[in-house]
mmCIF file of C-alpha atoms and ligand atoms in Angstrom:
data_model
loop_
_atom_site.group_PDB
_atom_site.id
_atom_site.type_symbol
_atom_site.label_atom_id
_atom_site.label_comp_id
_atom_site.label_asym_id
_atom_site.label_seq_id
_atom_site.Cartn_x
_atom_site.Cartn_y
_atom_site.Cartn_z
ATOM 1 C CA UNK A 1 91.225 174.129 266.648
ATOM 2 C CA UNK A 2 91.446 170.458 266.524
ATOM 3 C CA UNK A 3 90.169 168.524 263.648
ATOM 4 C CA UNK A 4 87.243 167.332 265.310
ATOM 5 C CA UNK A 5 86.222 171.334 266.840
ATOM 6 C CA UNK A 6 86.619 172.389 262.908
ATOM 7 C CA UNK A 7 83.959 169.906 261.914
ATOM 8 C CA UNK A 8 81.870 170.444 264.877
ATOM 9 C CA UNK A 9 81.626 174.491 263.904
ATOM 10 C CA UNK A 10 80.984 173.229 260.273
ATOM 11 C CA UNK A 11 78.149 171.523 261.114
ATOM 12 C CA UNK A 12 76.867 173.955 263.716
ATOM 13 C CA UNK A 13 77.422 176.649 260.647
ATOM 14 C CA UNK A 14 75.454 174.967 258.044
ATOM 15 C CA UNK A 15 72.317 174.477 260.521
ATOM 16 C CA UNK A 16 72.165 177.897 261.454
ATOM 17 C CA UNK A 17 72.660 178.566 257.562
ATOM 18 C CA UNK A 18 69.709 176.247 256.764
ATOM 19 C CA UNK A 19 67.557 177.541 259.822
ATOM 20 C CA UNK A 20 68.187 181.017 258.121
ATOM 21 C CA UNK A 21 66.864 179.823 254.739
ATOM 22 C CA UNK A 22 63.985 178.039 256.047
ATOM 23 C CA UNK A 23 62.830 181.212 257.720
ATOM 24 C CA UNK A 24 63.645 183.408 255.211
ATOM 25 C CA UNK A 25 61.437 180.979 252.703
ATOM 26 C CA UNK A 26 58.690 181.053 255.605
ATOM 27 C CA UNK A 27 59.039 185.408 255.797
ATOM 28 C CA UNK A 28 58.446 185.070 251.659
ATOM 29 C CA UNK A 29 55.592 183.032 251.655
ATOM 30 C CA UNK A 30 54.027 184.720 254.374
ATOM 31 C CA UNK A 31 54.124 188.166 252.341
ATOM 32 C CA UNK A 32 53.435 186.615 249.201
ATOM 33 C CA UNK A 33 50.537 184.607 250.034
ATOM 34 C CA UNK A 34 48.100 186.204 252.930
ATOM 35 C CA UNK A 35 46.330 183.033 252.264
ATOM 36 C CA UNK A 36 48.555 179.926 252.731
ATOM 37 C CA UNK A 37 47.026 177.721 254.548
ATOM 38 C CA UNK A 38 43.853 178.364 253.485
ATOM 39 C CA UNK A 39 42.264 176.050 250.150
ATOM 40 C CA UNK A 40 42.559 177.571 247.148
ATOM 41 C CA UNK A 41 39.869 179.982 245.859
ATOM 42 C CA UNK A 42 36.916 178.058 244.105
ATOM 43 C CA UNK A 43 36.918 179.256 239.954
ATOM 44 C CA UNK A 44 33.579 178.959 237.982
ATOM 45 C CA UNK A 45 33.594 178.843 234.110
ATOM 46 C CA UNK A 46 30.010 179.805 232.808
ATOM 47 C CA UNK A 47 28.609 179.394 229.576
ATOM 48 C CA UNK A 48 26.014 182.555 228.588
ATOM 49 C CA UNK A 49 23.914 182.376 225.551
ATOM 50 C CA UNK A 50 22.070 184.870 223.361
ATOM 51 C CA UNK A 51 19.505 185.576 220.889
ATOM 52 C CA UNK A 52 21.965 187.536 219.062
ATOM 53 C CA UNK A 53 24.408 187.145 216.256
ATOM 54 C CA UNK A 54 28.074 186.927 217.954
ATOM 55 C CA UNK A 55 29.517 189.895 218.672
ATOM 56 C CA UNK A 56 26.309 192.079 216.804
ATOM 57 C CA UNK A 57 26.900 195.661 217.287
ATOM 58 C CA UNK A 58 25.283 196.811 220.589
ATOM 59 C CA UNK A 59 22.950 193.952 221.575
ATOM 60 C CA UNK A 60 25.710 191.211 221.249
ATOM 61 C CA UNK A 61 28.608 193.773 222.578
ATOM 62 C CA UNK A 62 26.509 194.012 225.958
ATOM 63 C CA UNK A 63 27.394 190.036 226.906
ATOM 64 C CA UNK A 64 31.318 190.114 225.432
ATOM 65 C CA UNK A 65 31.286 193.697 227.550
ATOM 66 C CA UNK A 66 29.673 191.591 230.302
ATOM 67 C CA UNK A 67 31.815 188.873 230.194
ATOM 68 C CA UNK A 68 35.260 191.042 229.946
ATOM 69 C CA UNK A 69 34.264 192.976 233.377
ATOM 70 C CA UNK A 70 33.424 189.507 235.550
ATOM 71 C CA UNK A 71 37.069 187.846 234.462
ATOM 72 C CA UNK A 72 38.998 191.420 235.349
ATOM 73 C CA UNK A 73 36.826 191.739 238.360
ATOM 74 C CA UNK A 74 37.364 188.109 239.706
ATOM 75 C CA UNK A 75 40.962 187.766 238.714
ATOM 76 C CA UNK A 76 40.340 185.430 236.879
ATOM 77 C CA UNK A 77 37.795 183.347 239.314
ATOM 78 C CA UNK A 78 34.430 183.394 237.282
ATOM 79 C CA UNK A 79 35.300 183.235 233.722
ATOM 80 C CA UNK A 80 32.083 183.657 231.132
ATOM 81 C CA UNK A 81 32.057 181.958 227.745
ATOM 82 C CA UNK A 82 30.024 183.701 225.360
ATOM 83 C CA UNK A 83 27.710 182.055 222.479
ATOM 84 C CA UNK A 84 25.700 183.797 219.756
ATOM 85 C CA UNK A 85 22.016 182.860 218.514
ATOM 86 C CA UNK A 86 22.500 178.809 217.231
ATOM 87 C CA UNK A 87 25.834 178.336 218.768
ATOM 88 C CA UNK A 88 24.601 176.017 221.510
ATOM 89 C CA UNK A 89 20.496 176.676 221.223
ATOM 90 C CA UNK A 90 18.870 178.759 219.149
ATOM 91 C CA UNK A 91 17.905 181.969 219.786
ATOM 92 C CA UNK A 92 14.474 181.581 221.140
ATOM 93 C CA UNK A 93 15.419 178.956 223.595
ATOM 94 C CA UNK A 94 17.785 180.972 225.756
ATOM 95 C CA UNK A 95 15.129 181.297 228.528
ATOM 96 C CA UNK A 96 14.923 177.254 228.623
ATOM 97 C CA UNK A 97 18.134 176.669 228.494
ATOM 98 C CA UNK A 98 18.718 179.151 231.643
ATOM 99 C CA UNK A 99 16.371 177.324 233.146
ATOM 100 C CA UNK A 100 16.824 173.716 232.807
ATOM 101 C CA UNK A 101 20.574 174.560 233.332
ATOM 102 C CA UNK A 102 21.734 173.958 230.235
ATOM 103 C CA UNK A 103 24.053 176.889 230.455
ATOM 104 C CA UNK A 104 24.176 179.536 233.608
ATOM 105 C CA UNK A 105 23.241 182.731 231.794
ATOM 106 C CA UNK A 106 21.472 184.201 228.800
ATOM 107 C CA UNK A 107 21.088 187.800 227.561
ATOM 108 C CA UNK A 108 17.662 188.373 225.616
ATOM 109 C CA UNK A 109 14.715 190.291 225.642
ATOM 110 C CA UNK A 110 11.935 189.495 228.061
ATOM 111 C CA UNK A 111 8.933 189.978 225.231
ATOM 112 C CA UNK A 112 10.295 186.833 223.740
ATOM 113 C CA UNK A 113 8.823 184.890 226.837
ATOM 114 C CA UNK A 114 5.395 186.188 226.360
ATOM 115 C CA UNK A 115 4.241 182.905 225.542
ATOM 116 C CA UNK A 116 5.043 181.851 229.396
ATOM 117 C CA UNK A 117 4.216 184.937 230.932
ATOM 118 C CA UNK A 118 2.057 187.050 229.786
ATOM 119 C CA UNK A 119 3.413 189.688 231.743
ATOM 120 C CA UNK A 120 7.268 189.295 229.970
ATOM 121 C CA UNK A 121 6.571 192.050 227.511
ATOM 122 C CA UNK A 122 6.379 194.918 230.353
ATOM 123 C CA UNK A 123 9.970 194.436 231.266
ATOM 124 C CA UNK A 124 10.607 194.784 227.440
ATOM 125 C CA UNK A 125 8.929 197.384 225.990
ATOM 126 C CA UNK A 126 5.483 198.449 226.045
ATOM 127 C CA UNK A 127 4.137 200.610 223.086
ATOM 128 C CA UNK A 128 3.614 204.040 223.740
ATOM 129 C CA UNK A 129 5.534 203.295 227.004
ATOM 130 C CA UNK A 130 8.561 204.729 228.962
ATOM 131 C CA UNK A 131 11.407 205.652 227.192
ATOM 132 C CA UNK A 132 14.954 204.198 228.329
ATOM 133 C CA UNK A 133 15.631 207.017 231.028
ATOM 134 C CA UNK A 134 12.339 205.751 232.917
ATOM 135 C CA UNK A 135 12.434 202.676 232.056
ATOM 136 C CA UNK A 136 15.674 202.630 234.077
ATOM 137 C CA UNK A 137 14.410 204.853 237.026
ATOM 138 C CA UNK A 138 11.306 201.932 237.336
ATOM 139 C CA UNK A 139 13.429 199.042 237.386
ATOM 140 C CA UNK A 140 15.909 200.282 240.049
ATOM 141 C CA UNK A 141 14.208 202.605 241.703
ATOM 142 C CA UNK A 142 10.397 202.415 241.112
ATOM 143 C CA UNK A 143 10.068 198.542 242.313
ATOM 144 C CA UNK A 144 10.123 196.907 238.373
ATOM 145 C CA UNK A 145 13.284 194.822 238.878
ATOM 146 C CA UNK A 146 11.988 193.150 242.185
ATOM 147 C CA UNK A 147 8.464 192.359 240.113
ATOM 148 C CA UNK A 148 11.076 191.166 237.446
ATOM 149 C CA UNK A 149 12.445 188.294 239.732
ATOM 150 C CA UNK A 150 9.049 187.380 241.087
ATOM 151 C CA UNK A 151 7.550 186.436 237.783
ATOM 152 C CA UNK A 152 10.790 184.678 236.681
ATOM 153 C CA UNK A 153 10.918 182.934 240.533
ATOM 154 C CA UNK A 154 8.603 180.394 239.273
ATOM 155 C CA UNK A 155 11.370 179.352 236.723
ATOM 156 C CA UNK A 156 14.488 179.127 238.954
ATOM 157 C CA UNK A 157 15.377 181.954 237.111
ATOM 158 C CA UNK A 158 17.166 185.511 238.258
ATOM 159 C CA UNK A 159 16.729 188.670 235.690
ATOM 160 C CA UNK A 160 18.558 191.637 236.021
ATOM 161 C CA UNK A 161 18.742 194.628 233.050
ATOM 162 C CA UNK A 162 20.848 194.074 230.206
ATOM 163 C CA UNK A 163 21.257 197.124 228.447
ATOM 164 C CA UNK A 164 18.551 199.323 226.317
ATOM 165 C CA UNK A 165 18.639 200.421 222.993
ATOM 166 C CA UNK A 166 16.642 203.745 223.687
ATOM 167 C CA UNK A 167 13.629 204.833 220.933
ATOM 168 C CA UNK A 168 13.862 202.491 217.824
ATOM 169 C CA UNK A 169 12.474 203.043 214.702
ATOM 170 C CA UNK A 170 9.063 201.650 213.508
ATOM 171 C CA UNK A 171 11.032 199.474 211.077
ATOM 172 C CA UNK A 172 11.218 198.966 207.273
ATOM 173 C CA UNK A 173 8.307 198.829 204.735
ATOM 174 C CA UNK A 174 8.465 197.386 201.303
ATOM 175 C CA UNK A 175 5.287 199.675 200.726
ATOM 176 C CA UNK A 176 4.309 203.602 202.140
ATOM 177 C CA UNK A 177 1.810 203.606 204.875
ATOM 178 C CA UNK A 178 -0.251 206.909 204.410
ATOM 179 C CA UNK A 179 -3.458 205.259 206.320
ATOM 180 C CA UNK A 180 -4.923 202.656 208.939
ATOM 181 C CA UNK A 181 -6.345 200.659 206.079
ATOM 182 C CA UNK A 182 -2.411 200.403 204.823
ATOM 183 C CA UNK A 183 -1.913 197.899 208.106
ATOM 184 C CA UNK A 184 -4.718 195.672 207.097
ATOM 185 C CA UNK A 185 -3.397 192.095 205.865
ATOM 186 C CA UNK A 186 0.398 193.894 206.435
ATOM 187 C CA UNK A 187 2.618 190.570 207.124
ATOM 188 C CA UNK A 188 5.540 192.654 209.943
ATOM 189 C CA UNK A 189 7.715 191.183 212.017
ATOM 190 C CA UNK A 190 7.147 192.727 215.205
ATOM 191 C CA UNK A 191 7.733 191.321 218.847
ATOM 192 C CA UNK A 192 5.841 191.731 222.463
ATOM 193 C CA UNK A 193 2.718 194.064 222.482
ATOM 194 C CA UNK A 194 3.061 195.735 219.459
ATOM 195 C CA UNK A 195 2.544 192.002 217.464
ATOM 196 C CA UNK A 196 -0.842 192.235 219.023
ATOM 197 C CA UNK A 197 -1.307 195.971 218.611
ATOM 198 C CA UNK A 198 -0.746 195.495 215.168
ATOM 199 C CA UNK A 199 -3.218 192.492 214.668
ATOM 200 C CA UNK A 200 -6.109 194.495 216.590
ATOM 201 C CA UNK A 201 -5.550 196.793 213.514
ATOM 202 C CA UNK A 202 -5.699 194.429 210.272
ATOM 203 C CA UNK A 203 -1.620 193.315 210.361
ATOM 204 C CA UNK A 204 -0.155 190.056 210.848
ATOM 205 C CA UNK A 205 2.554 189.762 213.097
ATOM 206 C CA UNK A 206 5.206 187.724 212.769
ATOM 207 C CA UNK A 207 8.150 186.693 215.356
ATOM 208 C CA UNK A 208 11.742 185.773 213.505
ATOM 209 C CA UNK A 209 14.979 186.298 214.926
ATOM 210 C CA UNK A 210 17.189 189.038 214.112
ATOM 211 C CA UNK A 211 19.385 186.626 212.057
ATOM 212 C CA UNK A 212 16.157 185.739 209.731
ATOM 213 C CA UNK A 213 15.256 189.420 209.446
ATOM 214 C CA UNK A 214 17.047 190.313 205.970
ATOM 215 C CA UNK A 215 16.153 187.033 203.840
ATOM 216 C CA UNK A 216 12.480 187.024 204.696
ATOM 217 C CA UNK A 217 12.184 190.865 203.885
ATOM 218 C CA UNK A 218 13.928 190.340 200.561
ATOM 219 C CA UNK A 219 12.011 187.752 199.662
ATOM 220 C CA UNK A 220 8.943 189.084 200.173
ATOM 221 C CA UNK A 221 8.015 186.078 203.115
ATOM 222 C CA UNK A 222 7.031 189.525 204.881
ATOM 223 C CA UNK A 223 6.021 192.875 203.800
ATOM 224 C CA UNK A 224 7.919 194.849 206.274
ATOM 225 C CA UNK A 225 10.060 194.402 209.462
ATOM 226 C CA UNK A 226 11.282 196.094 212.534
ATOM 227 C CA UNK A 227 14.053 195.538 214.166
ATOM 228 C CA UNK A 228 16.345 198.294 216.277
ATOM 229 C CA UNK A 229 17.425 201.533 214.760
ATOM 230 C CA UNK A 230 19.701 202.680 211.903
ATOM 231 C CA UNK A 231 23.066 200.965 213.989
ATOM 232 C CA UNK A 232 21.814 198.026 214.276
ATOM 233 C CA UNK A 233 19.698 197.759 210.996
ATOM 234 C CA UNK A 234 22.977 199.338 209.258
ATOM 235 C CA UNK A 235 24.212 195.920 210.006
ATOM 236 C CA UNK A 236 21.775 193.913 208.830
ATOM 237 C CA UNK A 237 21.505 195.468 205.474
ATOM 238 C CA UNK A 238 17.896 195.955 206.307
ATOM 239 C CA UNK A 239 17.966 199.220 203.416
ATOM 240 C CA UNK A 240 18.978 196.452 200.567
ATOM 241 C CA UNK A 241 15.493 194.520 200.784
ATOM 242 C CA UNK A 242 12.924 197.447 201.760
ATOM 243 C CA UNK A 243 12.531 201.444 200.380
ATOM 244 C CA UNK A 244 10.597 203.055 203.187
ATOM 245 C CA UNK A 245 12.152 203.291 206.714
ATOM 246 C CA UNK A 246 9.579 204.527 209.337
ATOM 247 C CA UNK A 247 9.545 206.256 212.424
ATOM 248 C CA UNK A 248 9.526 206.798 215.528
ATOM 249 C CA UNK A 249 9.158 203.212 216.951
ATOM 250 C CA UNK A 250 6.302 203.731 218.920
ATOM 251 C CA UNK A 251 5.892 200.096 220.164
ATOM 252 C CA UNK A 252 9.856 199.980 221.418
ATOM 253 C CA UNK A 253 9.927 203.416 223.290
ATOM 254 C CA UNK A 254 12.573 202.317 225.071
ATOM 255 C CA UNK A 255 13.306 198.421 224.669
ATOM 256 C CA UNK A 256 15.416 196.817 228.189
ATOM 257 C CA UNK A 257 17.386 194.124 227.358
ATOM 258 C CA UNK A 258 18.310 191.093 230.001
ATOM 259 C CA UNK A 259 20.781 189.519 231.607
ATOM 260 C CA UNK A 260 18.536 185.940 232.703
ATOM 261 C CA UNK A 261 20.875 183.711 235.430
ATOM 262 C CA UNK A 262 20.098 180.025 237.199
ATOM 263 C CA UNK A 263 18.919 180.697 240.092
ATOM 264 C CA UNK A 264 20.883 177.366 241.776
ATOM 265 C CA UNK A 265 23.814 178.625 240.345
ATOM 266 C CA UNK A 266 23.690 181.899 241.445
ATOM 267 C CA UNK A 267 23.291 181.147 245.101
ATOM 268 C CA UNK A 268 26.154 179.186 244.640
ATOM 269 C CA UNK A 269 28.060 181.642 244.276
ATOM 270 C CA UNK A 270 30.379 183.372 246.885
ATOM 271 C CA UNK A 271 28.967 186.438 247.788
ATOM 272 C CA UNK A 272 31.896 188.927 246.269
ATOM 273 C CA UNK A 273 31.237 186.814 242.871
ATOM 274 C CA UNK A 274 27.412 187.541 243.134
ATOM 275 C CA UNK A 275 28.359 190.809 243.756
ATOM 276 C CA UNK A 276 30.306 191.156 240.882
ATOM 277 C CA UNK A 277 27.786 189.655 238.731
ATOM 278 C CA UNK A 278 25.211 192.178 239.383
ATOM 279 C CA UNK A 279 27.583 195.151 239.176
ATOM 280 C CA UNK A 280 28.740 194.101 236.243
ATOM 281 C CA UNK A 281 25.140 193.443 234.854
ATOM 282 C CA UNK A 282 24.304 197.548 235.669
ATOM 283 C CA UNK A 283 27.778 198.329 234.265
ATOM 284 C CA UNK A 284 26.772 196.997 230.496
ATOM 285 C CA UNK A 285 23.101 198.515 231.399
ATOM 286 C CA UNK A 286 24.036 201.653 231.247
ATOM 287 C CA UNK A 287 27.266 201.087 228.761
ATOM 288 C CA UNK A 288 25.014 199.970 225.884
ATOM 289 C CA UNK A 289 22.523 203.032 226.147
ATOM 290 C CA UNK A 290 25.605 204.705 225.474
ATOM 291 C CA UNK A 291 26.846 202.783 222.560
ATOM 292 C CA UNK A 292 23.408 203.641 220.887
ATOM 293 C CA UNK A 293 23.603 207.053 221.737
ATOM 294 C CA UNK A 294 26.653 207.303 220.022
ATOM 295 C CA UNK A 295 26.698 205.244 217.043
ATOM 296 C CA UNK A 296 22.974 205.862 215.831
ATOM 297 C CA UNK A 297 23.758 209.143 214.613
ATOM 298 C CA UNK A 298 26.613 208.302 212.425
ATOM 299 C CA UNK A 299 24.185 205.138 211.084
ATOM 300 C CA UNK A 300 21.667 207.554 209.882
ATOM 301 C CA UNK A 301 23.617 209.757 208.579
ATOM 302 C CA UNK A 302 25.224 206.583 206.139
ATOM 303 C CA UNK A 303 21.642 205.274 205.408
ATOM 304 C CA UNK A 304 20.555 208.435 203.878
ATOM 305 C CA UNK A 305 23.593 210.033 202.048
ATOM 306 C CA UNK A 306 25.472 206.650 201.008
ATOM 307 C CA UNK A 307 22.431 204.373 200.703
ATOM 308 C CA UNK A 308 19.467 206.811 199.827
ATOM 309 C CA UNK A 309 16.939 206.044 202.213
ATOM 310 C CA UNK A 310 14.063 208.024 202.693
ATOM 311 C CA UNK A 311 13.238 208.201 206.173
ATOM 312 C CA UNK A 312 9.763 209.144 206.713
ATOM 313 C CA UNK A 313 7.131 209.450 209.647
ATOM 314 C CA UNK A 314 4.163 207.243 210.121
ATOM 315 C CA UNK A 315 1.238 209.929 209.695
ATOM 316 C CA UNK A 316 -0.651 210.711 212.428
ATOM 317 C CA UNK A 317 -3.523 209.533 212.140
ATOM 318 C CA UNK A 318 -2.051 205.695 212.146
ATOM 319 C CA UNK A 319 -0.017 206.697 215.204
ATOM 320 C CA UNK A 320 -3.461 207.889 216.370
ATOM 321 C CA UNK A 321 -4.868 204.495 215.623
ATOM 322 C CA UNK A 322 -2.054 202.500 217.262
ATOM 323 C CA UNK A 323 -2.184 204.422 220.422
ATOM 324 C CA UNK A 324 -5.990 204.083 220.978
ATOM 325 C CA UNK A 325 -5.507 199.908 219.850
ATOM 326 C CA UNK A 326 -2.501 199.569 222.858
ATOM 327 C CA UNK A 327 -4.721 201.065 225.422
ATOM 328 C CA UNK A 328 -7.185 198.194 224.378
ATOM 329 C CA UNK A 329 -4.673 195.357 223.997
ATOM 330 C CA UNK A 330 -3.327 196.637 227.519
ATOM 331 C CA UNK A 331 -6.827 196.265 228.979
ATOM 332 C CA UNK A 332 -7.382 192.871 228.062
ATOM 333 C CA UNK A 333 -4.247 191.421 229.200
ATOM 334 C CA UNK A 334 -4.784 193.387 232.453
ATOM 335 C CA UNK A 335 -8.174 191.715 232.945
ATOM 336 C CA UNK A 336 -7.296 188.476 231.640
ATOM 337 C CA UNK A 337 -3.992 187.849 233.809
ATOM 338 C CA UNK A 338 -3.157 188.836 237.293
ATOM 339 C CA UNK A 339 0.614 189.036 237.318
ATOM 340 C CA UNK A 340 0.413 191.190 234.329
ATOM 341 C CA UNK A 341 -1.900 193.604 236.460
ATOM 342 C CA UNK A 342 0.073 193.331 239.334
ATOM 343 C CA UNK A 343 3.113 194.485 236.971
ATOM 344 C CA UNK A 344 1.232 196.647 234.697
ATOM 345 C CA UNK A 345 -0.343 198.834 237.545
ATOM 346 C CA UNK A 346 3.190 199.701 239.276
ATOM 347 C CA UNK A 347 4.751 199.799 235.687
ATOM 348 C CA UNK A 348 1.251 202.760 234.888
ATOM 349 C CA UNK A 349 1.611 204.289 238.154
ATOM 350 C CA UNK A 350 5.025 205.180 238.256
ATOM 351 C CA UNK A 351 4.937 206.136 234.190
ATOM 352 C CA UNK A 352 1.814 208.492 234.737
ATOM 353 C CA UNK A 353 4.067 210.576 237.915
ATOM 354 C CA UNK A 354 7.444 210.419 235.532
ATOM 355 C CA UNK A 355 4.995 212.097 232.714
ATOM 356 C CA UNK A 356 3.970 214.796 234.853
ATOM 357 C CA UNK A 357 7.552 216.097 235.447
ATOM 358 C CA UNK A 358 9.319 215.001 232.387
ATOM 359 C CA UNK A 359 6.585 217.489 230.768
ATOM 360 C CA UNK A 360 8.406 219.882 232.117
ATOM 361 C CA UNK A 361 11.709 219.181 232.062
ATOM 362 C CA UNK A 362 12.663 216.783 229.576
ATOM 363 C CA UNK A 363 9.760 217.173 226.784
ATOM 364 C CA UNK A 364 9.456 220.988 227.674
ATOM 365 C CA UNK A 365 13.893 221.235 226.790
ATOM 366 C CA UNK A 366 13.717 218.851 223.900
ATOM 367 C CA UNK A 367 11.176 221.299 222.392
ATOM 368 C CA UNK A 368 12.914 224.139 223.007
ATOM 369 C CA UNK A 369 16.717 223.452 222.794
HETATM 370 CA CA1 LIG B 401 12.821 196.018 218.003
#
């Protein structure tokens, strides 16, 4: 080979080498990316407030839960920051905030809003109501959730269910109730219905936060407080600042908590991260029912042998009282707004049809079992 062939096959070597290479880099990409070519994938960072303490046993576990599933779920593409009660607004402004877009999402309580809707309290709790189990079987199955997003419409603003703490306690007295007449000038925080329920029967009802709860009781600001049941009132120290601790929570049967989202932002969403969203929202639903379930009994069990509280049951005759003053509160809010008739009549019908069977299954096994 002359000098001139040996450089000629060089050359012609080192192309087909580089022509190997660039395919071989085109073969890789093409299996390691299925989507060059296309832009990359859009990634939202959300902010989500609450009317909780950070990271409070159960009620602020269900957003950090919440926010843990969306970021594994989207790889990474909707990431959810989490603030407690005060962090960015306080806890009584999360609905605002939702919906002036402030931040994206809140998780609260809808009884809060009663102030703007008169009908907020039903997706709540109502006294003497459904427990968690129907609660849950109305929302996504008895039509409550779609009546949930058409009172919150109005505000730009999306609900879906947050989690329930199933039957609470009727809360902590400074002083034994053994009649009606023991409600009369009683200064209890106590949220939603059972604030007016309460006042139709002598008390004064007050609304605080959950963070406020333990100073005003031990200072006397108010005679007597509710707040969750012995996991969550573990936490709070609630046992320190009052002797009595009453039961059975009869106006939070079942309490649902919410997950509240901008509407704008939602729809701009993709759909797979909408998806995710909502999945995600029924995932911590159901997850913090559980968490109560679970941790409650261990609570009680600490409350009475370590801390010596006397756990006692309202008599009946009060419980009498209360029941006969909800049916009256619920009869004037039903006349005096139409959404909360609208609500309250699907929320009544499908309650009085769940009470016929659970009478024989549930109530009939818990009595027997
Ligand atoms: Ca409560």
């Amino acid at each position: 080979m002359t000098n001139k062939n040996r450089l000629i096959a060089t050359a012609l070597t080192l192309v087909s080498l580089l022509a190997l290479t660039a395919c071989g880099n085109n073969a890789e990409q093409a299996t390691s990316s299925p989507s060059a070519g296309q832009p990359p994938q859009e990634t939202f960072e959300w902010k989500l407030v609450t009317s909780w303490p950070k990271n409070f046993p159960g009620l602020g576990q269900g957003p950090e839960t919440f926010s843990r599933y969306v970021e594994e779920m989207s790889g990474g593409r909707l990431k959810v920051k989490v603030y407690g009660a005060g962090e960015l607004v306080p806890g009584f402004e999360v609905f605002d905030a939702v919906r002036l877009g402030t931040v994206e999402m809140g998780h609260s309580g809808a009884y809060y809003w009663k102030g703007k809707m008169p009908a907020a309290p039903i997706f709540s709790a109502i006294p003497f109501g459904m427990n968690s189990q129907e609660m849950n079987g109305w929302l996504h199955y008895g039509g409550g959730l779609e009546l949930w997003q058409e009172l919150y419409k109005p505000f730009g603003v999306i609900p879906f269910s947050g989690g329930n703490s199933g039957v609470q306690m009727a809360g902590w007295f400074k002083k034994e109730i053994n009649s009606v007449e023991d409600l009369k000038g009683l200064k209890m925080r106590i949220p939603g219905l059972g604030g007016e329920v309460l006042q139709k029967l002598g008390g004064l009802p007050v609304t605080l936060t959950g963070g406020e709860l333990f100073t005003s009781l031990q200072t006397g600001a108010i005679d007597a407080t509710e707040w969750v049941g012995p996991y969550n009132d573990l936490a709070f120290g609630l046992y320190k600042a009052a002797d009595f601790y009453y039961y059975p929570g009869w106006h939070e049967p079942g309490t649902a908590l919410e997950f509240i989202v901008n509407e704008k932002v939602f729809n701009a969403l993709p759909k797979d991260l909408q998806s995710i969203v909502k999945v995600a929202t029924r995932a911590v639903n159901q997850d913090m029912l559980d968490e109560y379930t679970a941790r409650n009994n261990n609570a009680m069990e600490k409350l009475i042998e370590e801390h010596g509280v006397e756990m006692r049951p309202l008599p009946d005759d009060v419980m009498q009282a209360l029941k006969q003053a909800t049916e009256e509160v619920i009869a004037e809010q039903k006349a005096a707004d139409p959404m909360f008739e609208k609500v309250m009549t699907s929320y009544q019908d499908f309650y009085n049809k769940i009470k016929k069977y659970h009478r024989v299954s549930e109530q009939e096994y818990y009595l027997k079992r």
